[in-house]
Amino acid sequence: MAYSDFSLRKAKQDFGLTTVEDGKFLPKIEPISPSPVLAQLLEESIPWAIAVGTEKAKSEMIVAPTLLEVKRLLERKISVFSGSDFTVDSSVGLNGVCDFLISRSPEQFEIEVPVVVLVAAKRDNLNSGLGQCIAEMVAAQRFNEAYDHPLPTIYGSVTTGTAWRFHELPRLVEGRGFLQPHQLERTY
């Protein structure tokens, strides 16, 4: 079993999670304008990626440039991985390739703690990526804890490239946790 094999139901059941659908956790911040380079790239690539319609096109032409812009804005103090193996505990299905993974470590040669954000890119349906994203978030918690770097919260996102849904997974306490989804109010 791999991350992509998890449904929402299976992830909640296997990891003892409950969803809280009315939670608001994203802070109110002023929108940040993209750099002129990103703005021009997205202006050209979004229509193309939507027309092609594949997960790969959207990942390469919308999601990856957006995450690299975040890295630039954070002065390269984070690392962004794409298509990297993130096997944490294959005995419970926490293995496989993550679409995108962000660590607060600037180390780019290999994934280092702390892993803070997981992004699952999907072709059309945000809900189809929920189980995968949750399993990856649980894996990030366990990975960070295994290397003595537990974090209070792990974040995740499922995106089609033009719509993003964000989630937070507070640190599991006694095997129970609450997953809070939040729909981004603005889509491109």
Coordinates of N, CA and C in Angstrom, one line a residue:
M1 N 0.8 -1.2 0.0 CA 0.0 0.0 0.0 C 0.9 1.2 0.0
A2 N 0.4 2.3 -0.7 CA 1.2 3.5 -0.8 C 0.2 4.7 -0.4
Y3 N 0.8 5.9 -0.2 CA 0.0 7.1 0.1 C -1.2 7.2 -0.8
S4 N -1.0 7.0 -2.1 CA -2.0 7.3 -3.1 C -3.2 6.2 -3.0
D5 N -2.9 5.1 -2.2 CA -4.0 4.1 -2.1 C -5.0 4.5 -1.0
F6 N -4.7 5.5 -0.2 CA -5.6 5.8 0.9 C -6.8 6.6 0.5
S7 N -7.9 6.2 0.9 CA -9.1 7.0 0.8 C -9.3 7.8 2.0
L8 N -10.1 8.8 2.0 CA -10.4 9.6 3.2 C -10.8 8.7 4.4
R9 N -11.8 7.8 4.1 CA -12.3 6.9 5.1 C -11.2 6.0 5.7
K10 N -10.3 5.4 4.8 CA -9.3 4.5 5.3 C -8.2 5.3 6.2
A11 N -7.9 6.5 5.7 CA -6.9 7.3 6.5 C -7.4 7.7 7.8
K12 N -8.7 8.1 7.9 CA -9.3 8.5 9.2 C -9.4 7.2 10.1
Q13 N -9.8 6.1 9.6 CA -9.9 4.9 10.3 C -8.5 4.4 10.8
D14 N -7.6 4.3 9.9 CA -6.3 3.7 10.3 C -5.5 4.6 11.3
F15 N -5.7 5.9 11.2 CA -4.9 6.8 12.0 C -5.7 7.4 13.2
G16 N -7.0 7.0 13.3 CA -7.8 7.5 14.4 C -8.1 9.0 14.4
L17 N -8.4 9.5 13.2 CA -8.6 10.9 13.0 C -10.1 11.2 12.8
T18 N -10.5 12.4 13.2 CA -11.8 12.9 13.1 C -11.7 14.2 12.3
T19 N -12.6 14.4 11.3 CA -12.5 15.7 10.6 C -13.4 16.7 11.3
V20 N -12.9 18.0 11.3 CA -13.6 19.1 11.8 C -13.7 20.0 10.6
E21 N -15.0 20.1 10.1 CA -15.1 20.8 8.8 C -15.4 22.3 8.9
D22 N -15.7 22.8 10.1 CA -16.0 24.2 10.3 C -14.8 25.0 10.9
G23 N -13.7 24.4 11.0 CA -12.5 25.1 11.6 C -11.9 26.0 10.7
K24 N -11.5 27.2 11.2 CA -10.7 28.2 10.4 C -9.4 28.3 11.0
F25 N -8.3 28.0 10.3 CA -7.0 28.0 10.9 C -6.0 28.9 10.1
L26 N -6.3 29.2 8.9 CA -5.4 30.1 8.2 C -5.5 31.5 8.7
P27 N -4.4 32.1 9.0 CA -4.5 33.5 9.5 C -4.9 34.5 8.4
K28 N -5.5 35.6 8.8 CA -5.9 36.6 7.9 C -4.6 37.4 7.5
I29 N -4.2 37.3 6.3 CA -3.0 38.0 5.8 C -3.4 38.8 4.5
E30 N -2.6 39.8 4.3 CA -2.8 40.5 3.0 C -2.2 39.7 1.9
P31 N -2.9 39.7 0.8 CA -2.4 38.9 -0.4 C -1.0 39.4 -0.8
I32 N -0.2 38.6 -1.3 CA 1.1 38.9 -1.8 C 1.1 38.8 -3.3
S33 N 1.6 39.8 -3.9 CA 1.6 39.8 -5.4 C 2.8 38.9 -5.8
P34 N 2.5 38.1 -6.8 CA 3.6 37.2 -7.3 C 4.7 38.1 -8.0
S35 N 5.9 37.5 -8.1 CA 6.9 38.2 -8.8 C 6.5 38.4 -10.3
P36 N 7.1 39.4 -11.0 CA 6.8 39.5 -12.4 C 7.1 38.2 -13.2
V37 N 8.1 37.5 -12.8 CA 8.5 36.3 -13.5 C 7.4 35.3 -13.3
L38 N 6.9 35.1 -12.1 CA 5.9 34.1 -11.8 C 4.6 34.5 -12.5
A39 N 4.2 35.8 -12.4 CA 3.0 36.2 -13.0 C 3.0 36.0 -14.5
Q40 N 4.1 36.2 -15.1 CA 4.1 36.0 -16.6 C 4.1 34.5 -16.9
L41 N 4.8 33.7 -16.1 CA 4.8 32.3 -16.3 C 3.4 31.7 -16.1
L42 N 2.7 32.1 -15.1 CA 1.3 31.6 -14.8 C 0.3 32.1 -15.8
E43 N 0.5 33.3 -16.3 CA -0.4 33.8 -17.3 C -0.3 33.0 -18.6
E44 N 0.8 32.5 -18.9 CA 1.0 31.6 -20.1 C 0.7 30.1 -19.8
S45 N 1.1 29.7 -18.6 CA 1.0 28.2 -18.3 C -0.4 27.8 -17.8
I46 N -1.1 28.6 -17.1 CA -2.4 28.2 -16.6 C -3.3 27.8 -17.7
P47 N -3.6 28.6 -18.7 CA -4.5 28.1 -19.8 C -4.0 26.9 -20.5
W48 N -2.7 26.7 -20.7 CA -2.1 25.5 -21.3 C -2.4 24.3 -20.4
A49 N -2.0 24.4 -19.1 CA -2.2 23.3 -18.2 C -3.7 22.9 -18.1
I50 N -4.6 23.8 -18.1 CA -6.0 23.5 -18.0 C -6.4 22.8 -19.3
A51 N -6.0 23.3 -20.4 CA -6.4 22.7 -21.7 C -5.8 21.3 -21.8
V52 N -4.6 21.0 -21.4 CA -4.0 19.7 -21.4 C -4.7 18.8 -20.4
G53 N -5.0 19.4 -19.2 CA -5.8 18.7 -18.2 C -5.2 17.6 -17.4
T54 N -3.9 17.3 -17.6 CA -3.3 16.3 -16.8 C -2.8 16.8 -15.5
E55 N -2.7 15.8 -14.6 CA -2.1 16.1 -13.3 C -0.7 16.6 -13.4
K56 N 0.1 15.9 -14.3 CA 1.5 16.3 -14.6 C 1.6 17.7 -15.1
A57 N 0.8 18.1 -16.1 CA 0.9 19.4 -16.6 C 0.6 20.5 -15.5
K58 N -0.4 20.2 -14.7 CA -0.8 21.2 -13.7 C 0.3 21.3 -12.6
S59 N 0.9 20.1 -12.3 CA 2.0 20.0 -11.3 C 3.2 20.8 -11.7
E60 N 3.6 20.6 -13.0 CA 4.8 21.2 -13.5 C 4.7 22.6 -13.8
M61 N 3.5 23.1 -14.3 CA 3.4 24.4 -14.8 C 2.7 25.4 -13.8
I62 N 2.0 24.9 -12.8 CA 1.3 25.8 -11.9 C 1.8 25.5 -10.5
V63 N 1.8 24.3 -10.0 CA 2.1 24.0 -8.6 C 3.6 24.2 -8.3
A64 N 4.5 23.6 -9.1 CA 5.9 23.7 -8.8 C 6.4 25.2 -8.9
P65 N 6.0 26.0 -9.9 CA 6.5 27.4 -9.9 C 5.9 28.2 -8.7
T66 N 4.7 27.9 -8.3 CA 4.1 28.6 -7.1 C 4.9 28.2 -5.8
L67 N 5.2 26.9 -5.6 CA 6.0 26.6 -4.4 C 7.4 27.1 -4.5
L68 N 8.0 27.2 -5.6 CA 9.3 27.8 -5.7 C 9.3 29.3 -5.4
E69 N 8.2 29.9 -5.8 CA 8.0 31.3 -5.4 C 7.9 31.5 -3.9
V70 N 7.3 30.6 -3.2 CA 7.2 30.6 -1.8 C 8.6 30.4 -1.2
K71 N 9.4 29.5 -1.8 CA 10.8 29.4 -1.3 C 11.6 30.6 -1.5
R72 N 11.4 31.3 -2.6 CA 12.1 32.6 -2.9 C 11.7 33.6 -1.9
L73 N 10.4 33.7 -1.6 CA 9.9 34.7 -0.7 C 10.4 34.5 0.8
L74 N 10.6 33.2 1.1 CA 11.2 32.8 2.4 C 12.7 32.8 2.4
E75 N 13.3 33.4 1.4 CA 14.7 33.6 1.3 C 15.5 32.3 1.3
R76 N 14.9 31.3 0.6 CA 15.5 29.9 0.5 C 15.8 29.2 1.8
K77 N 15.0 29.6 2.8 CA 15.2 28.9 4.1 C 14.4 27.6 4.2
I78 N 13.7 27.3 3.2 CA 12.9 26.0 3.1 C 13.4 25.2 1.9
S79 N 13.1 23.9 1.9 CA 13.4 23.1 0.8 C 12.0 22.6 0.2
V80 N 12.0 22.4 -1.1 CA 10.8 22.0 -1.8 C 11.2 20.7 -2.6
F81 N 10.5 19.6 -2.4 CA 10.8 18.4 -3.1 C 9.6 18.0 -3.9
S82 N 9.8 17.5 -5.1 CA 8.8 17.1 -6.0 C 9.0 15.6 -6.5
G83 N 8.0 14.8 -6.3 CA 8.1 13.4 -6.7 C 9.2 12.6 -6.0
S84 N 9.4 13.0 -4.7 CA 10.4 12.3 -3.9 C 9.8 11.2 -3.1
D85 N 10.6 10.1 -2.9 CA 10.2 9.0 -2.1 C 10.2 9.4 -0.6
F86 N 9.1 9.1 0.1 CA 9.0 9.5 1.5 C 8.5 8.3 2.3
T87 N 9.3 7.3 2.4 CA 8.9 6.1 3.1 C 9.2 6.3 4.6
V88 N 8.2 6.2 5.4 CA 8.3 6.4 6.8 C 8.0 5.2 7.6
D89 N 6.9 4.5 7.2 CA 6.6 3.2 7.9 C 5.7 2.4 7.0
S90 N 6.4 1.6 6.1 CA 5.6 0.8 5.1 C 4.7 -0.2 5.7
S91 N 4.9 -0.6 7.0 CA 4.0 -1.6 7.6 C 2.6 -1.1 7.8
V92 N 2.4 0.3 7.8 CA 1.1 0.8 7.9 C 0.7 1.7 6.6
G93 N 1.5 1.5 5.6 CA 1.2 2.2 4.3 C 1.7 3.6 4.2
L94 N 2.6 4.0 5.1 CA 3.2 5.3 5.0 C 4.5 5.3 4.2
N95 N 4.2 5.0 2.9 CA 5.3 4.9 2.0 C 4.9 5.3 0.6
G96 N 5.9 5.7 -0.2 CA 5.6 6.1 -1.6 C 6.1 7.4 -1.9
V97 N 5.7 7.9 -3.0 CA 6.2 9.2 -3.5 C 5.2 10.3 -3.2
C98 N 5.7 11.4 -2.7 CA 4.8 12.6 -2.5 C 4.9 13.5 -3.7
D99 N 3.8 14.1 -4.1 CA 3.8 15.0 -5.2 C 4.7 16.2 -4.8
F100 N 4.5 16.8 -3.7 CA 5.3 17.9 -3.2 C 5.4 17.8 -1.7
L101 N 6.6 18.2 -1.2 CA 6.9 18.2 0.2 C 7.7 19.4 0.5
I102 N 7.4 20.1 1.6 CA 8.2 21.2 2.0 C 8.8 21.0 3.4
S103 N 10.0 21.3 3.6 CA 10.7 21.1 4.9 C 11.2 22.5 5.3
R104 N 11.3 22.8 6.6 CA 11.8 24.0 7.0 C 13.4 24.0 7.0
S105 N 13.9 22.9 6.6 CA 15.4 22.9 6.4 C 15.7 23.4 5.0
P106 N 16.8 24.2 4.8 CA 17.2 24.6 3.5 C 17.9 23.4 2.7
E107 N 18.2 22.3 3.4 CA 18.8 21.2 2.7 C 18.0 20.7 1.5
Q108 N 18.6 20.7 0.4 CA 17.9 20.3 -0.8 C 18.3 18.9 -1.4
F109 N 19.4 18.3 -0.9 CA 19.8 17.0 -1.4 C 19.0 15.9 -0.9
E110 N 18.5 16.0 0.3 CA 17.6 14.9 0.9 C 16.6 15.5 1.8
I111 N 15.5 14.8 2.1 CA 14.5 15.4 3.0 C 15.0 15.3 4.4
E112 N 15.0 16.5 5.0 CA 15.4 16.7 6.4 C 14.2 17.2 7.3
V113 N 14.3 17.0 8.6 CA 13.3 17.5 9.5 C 13.5 19.0 9.6
P114 N 12.5 19.8 9.9 CA 11.1 19.3 10.0 C 10.4 19.4 8.7
V115 N 9.6 18.4 8.4 CA 8.7 18.4 7.3 C 7.5 19.1 7.8
V116 N 7.0 20.1 7.0 CA 5.9 21.0 7.5 C 4.7 21.0 6.6
V117 N 4.9 20.8 5.3 CA 3.7 20.9 4.4 C 3.8 19.8 3.4
L118 N 2.7 19.1 3.1 CA 2.6 18.1 2.0 C 1.5 18.6 1.0
V119 N 1.8 18.5 -0.3 CA 0.9 19.0 -1.3 C 0.6 17.8 -2.2
A120 N -0.7 17.5 -2.4 CA -1.1 16.4 -3.3 C -1.7 17.1 -4.5
A121 N -1.2 16.9 -5.7 CA -1.8 17.5 -6.9 C -2.7 16.5 -7.5
K122 N -3.9 16.9 -7.9 CA -4.9 16.1 -8.5 C -5.4 16.7 -9.8
R123 N -5.8 15.8 -10.7 CA -6.3 16.3 -12.0 C -7.5 17.2 -11.9
D124 N -8.6 16.7 -11.3 CA -9.8 17.5 -11.3 C -10.5 17.6 -10.0
N125 N -10.4 16.6 -9.1 CA -11.2 16.5 -8.0 C -10.4 16.6 -6.7
L126 N -10.6 17.7 -5.9 CA -9.9 17.9 -4.7 C -10.1 16.7 -3.7
N127 N -11.4 16.3 -3.6 CA -11.7 15.2 -2.6 C -10.9 13.9 -2.9
S128 N -10.6 13.7 -4.2 CA -9.9 12.4 -4.5 C -8.5 12.3 -3.9
G129 N -7.9 13.5 -3.5 CA -6.6 13.5 -2.9 C -6.5 13.6 -1.4
L130 N -7.7 13.6 -0.8 CA -7.7 13.8 0.7 C -7.0 12.7 1.4
G131 N -7.4 11.4 1.1 CA -6.8 10.3 1.8 C -5.2 10.3 1.7
Q132 N -4.8 10.5 0.5 CA -3.3 10.6 0.2 C -2.7 11.7 1.0
C133 N -3.3 12.9 1.0 CA -2.7 14.0 1.7 C -2.7 13.8 3.2
I134 N -3.7 13.2 3.8 CA -3.8 12.9 5.2 C -2.7 11.9 5.6
A135 N -2.6 10.8 4.8 CA -1.6 9.8 5.1 C -0.2 10.4 5.0
E136 N 0.1 11.3 4.1 CA 1.4 12.0 4.0 C 1.6 12.9 5.2
M137 N 0.6 13.5 5.7 CA 0.7 14.4 6.9 C 1.0 13.6 8.1
V138 N 0.4 12.4 8.3 CA 0.7 11.5 9.4 C 2.1 11.1 9.3
A139 N 2.5 10.7 8.1 CA 3.9 10.3 7.9 C 4.9 11.4 8.3
A140 N 4.6 12.7 7.9 CA 5.4 13.8 8.3 C 5.5 13.9 9.8
Q141 N 4.4 13.7 10.5 CA 4.4 13.8 12.0 C 5.4 12.7 12.5
R142 N 5.2 11.5 12.0 CA 6.1 10.4 12.5 C 7.5 10.6 12.1
F143 N 7.8 11.1 11.0 CA 9.2 11.3 10.5 C 9.8 12.4 11.4
N144 N 9.1 13.5 11.7 CA 9.7 14.5 12.6 C 9.9 14.0 14.0
E145 N 9.0 13.2 14.5 CA 9.1 12.6 15.8 C 10.3 11.6 15.9
A146 N 10.5 10.8 14.8 CA 11.6 9.8 14.8 C 12.9 10.5 14.9
Y147 N 13.0 11.7 14.4 CA 14.3 12.5 14.4 C 14.3 13.6 15.4
D148 N 13.5 13.4 16.5 CA 13.4 14.3 17.7 C 13.1 15.7 17.3
H149 N 12.2 15.9 16.4 CA 11.8 17.2 16.0 C 10.3 17.3 15.8
P150 N 9.5 17.0 16.9 CA 8.1 17.0 16.7 C 7.6 18.5 16.6
L151 N 6.5 18.6 15.8 CA 5.9 19.9 15.6 C 4.5 19.9 16.1
P152 N 3.9 21.0 16.5 CA 2.6 21.0 17.0 C 1.6 20.8 15.9
T153 N 1.9 21.1 14.6 CA 1.0 21.0 13.5 C 1.7 20.7 12.2
I154 N 1.1 19.9 11.4 CA 1.5 19.6 10.1 C 0.5 20.2 9.1
Y155 N 0.9 20.7 8.0 CA -0.1 21.3 7.1 C -0.1 20.5 5.8
G156 N -1.2 20.5 5.1 CA -1.3 19.8 3.9 C -2.2 20.5 2.9
S157 N -2.1 20.2 1.7 CA -3.0 20.9 0.7 C -3.2 19.9 -0.4
V158 N -4.4 19.9 -0.9 CA -4.8 19.2 -2.1 C -5.1 20.2 -3.2
T159 N -4.6 20.1 -4.3 CA -4.8 21.1 -5.3 C -5.0 20.5 -6.7
T160 N -5.8 21.3 -7.5 CA -5.9 21.0 -8.9 C -5.0 21.9 -9.7
G161 N -4.3 22.8 -9.0 CA -3.5 23.8 -9.7 C -4.2 25.1 -9.7
T162 N -5.5 25.1 -9.9 CA -6.3 26.3 -9.9 C -7.2 26.4 -8.7
A163 N -7.4 25.4 -7.9 CA -8.1 25.4 -6.7 C -7.2 24.7 -5.6
W164 N -7.2 25.2 -4.4 CA -6.4 24.7 -3.4 C -7.2 24.5 -2.1
R165 N -7.1 23.4 -1.5 CA -7.8 23.1 -0.2 C -6.7 22.8 0.8
F166 N -6.7 23.6 1.9 CA -5.7 23.4 2.9 C -6.2 22.7 4.1
H167 N -5.3 21.9 4.8 CA -5.6 21.1 6.0 C -4.6 21.3 7.0
E168 N -4.9 21.1 8.3 CA -4.0 21.1 9.3 C -4.2 19.8 10.1
L169 N -3.1 19.3 10.6 CA -3.2 18.1 11.4 C -2.4 18.4 12.7
P170 N -3.1 18.7 13.8 CA -2.5 19.0 15.1 C -1.8 17.7 15.5
R171 N -0.8 17.9 16.4 CA 0.0 16.7 16.8 C -1.0 15.7 17.4
L172 N -0.8 14.4 17.0 CA -1.7 13.4 17.6 C -1.4 13.2 19.0
V173 N -2.5 13.1 19.8 CA -2.4 12.9 21.2 C -3.1 11.6 21.5
E174 N -2.4 10.7 22.1 CA -3.0 9.4 22.4 C -3.7 8.7 21.2
G175 N -3.0 8.9 20.1 CA -3.5 8.2 18.8 C -4.8 8.9 18.2
R176 N -5.2 10.0 18.7 CA -6.4 10.7 18.2 C -6.0 12.0 17.7
G177 N -6.6 12.4 16.6 CA -6.3 13.8 16.1 C -7.5 14.3 15.3
F178 N -7.4 15.6 15.0 CA -8.5 16.2 14.3 C -7.9 16.9 13.0
L179 N -8.5 16.6 11.9 CA -8.1 17.1 10.7 C -9.0 18.3 10.3
Q180 N -8.5 19.5 10.1 CA -9.3 20.6 9.8 C -9.1 21.1 8.3
P181 N -10.1 20.9 7.5 CA -9.9 21.4 6.1 C -10.3 22.8 6.0
H182 N -9.8 23.5 5.1 CA -10.1 24.9 4.8 C -10.0 25.2 3.3
Q183 N -11.1 25.6 2.7 CA -11.1 25.9 1.3 C -10.5 27.3 1.1
L184 N -9.5 27.4 0.2 CA -9.0 28.7 -0.1 C -10.1 29.5 -0.8
E185 N -10.3 30.8 -0.3 CA -11.4 31.6 -0.8 C -11.2 32.1 -2.2
R186 N -10.0 32.1 -2.7 CA -9.7 32.6 -4.0 C -9.1 31.5 -4.9
T187 N -9.6 31.3 -6.0 CA -9.0 30.4 -7.0 C -8.6 31.2 -8.2
Y188 N -7.7 30.6 -9.0 CA -7.2 31.3 -10.2 C -7.9 30.8 -11.4

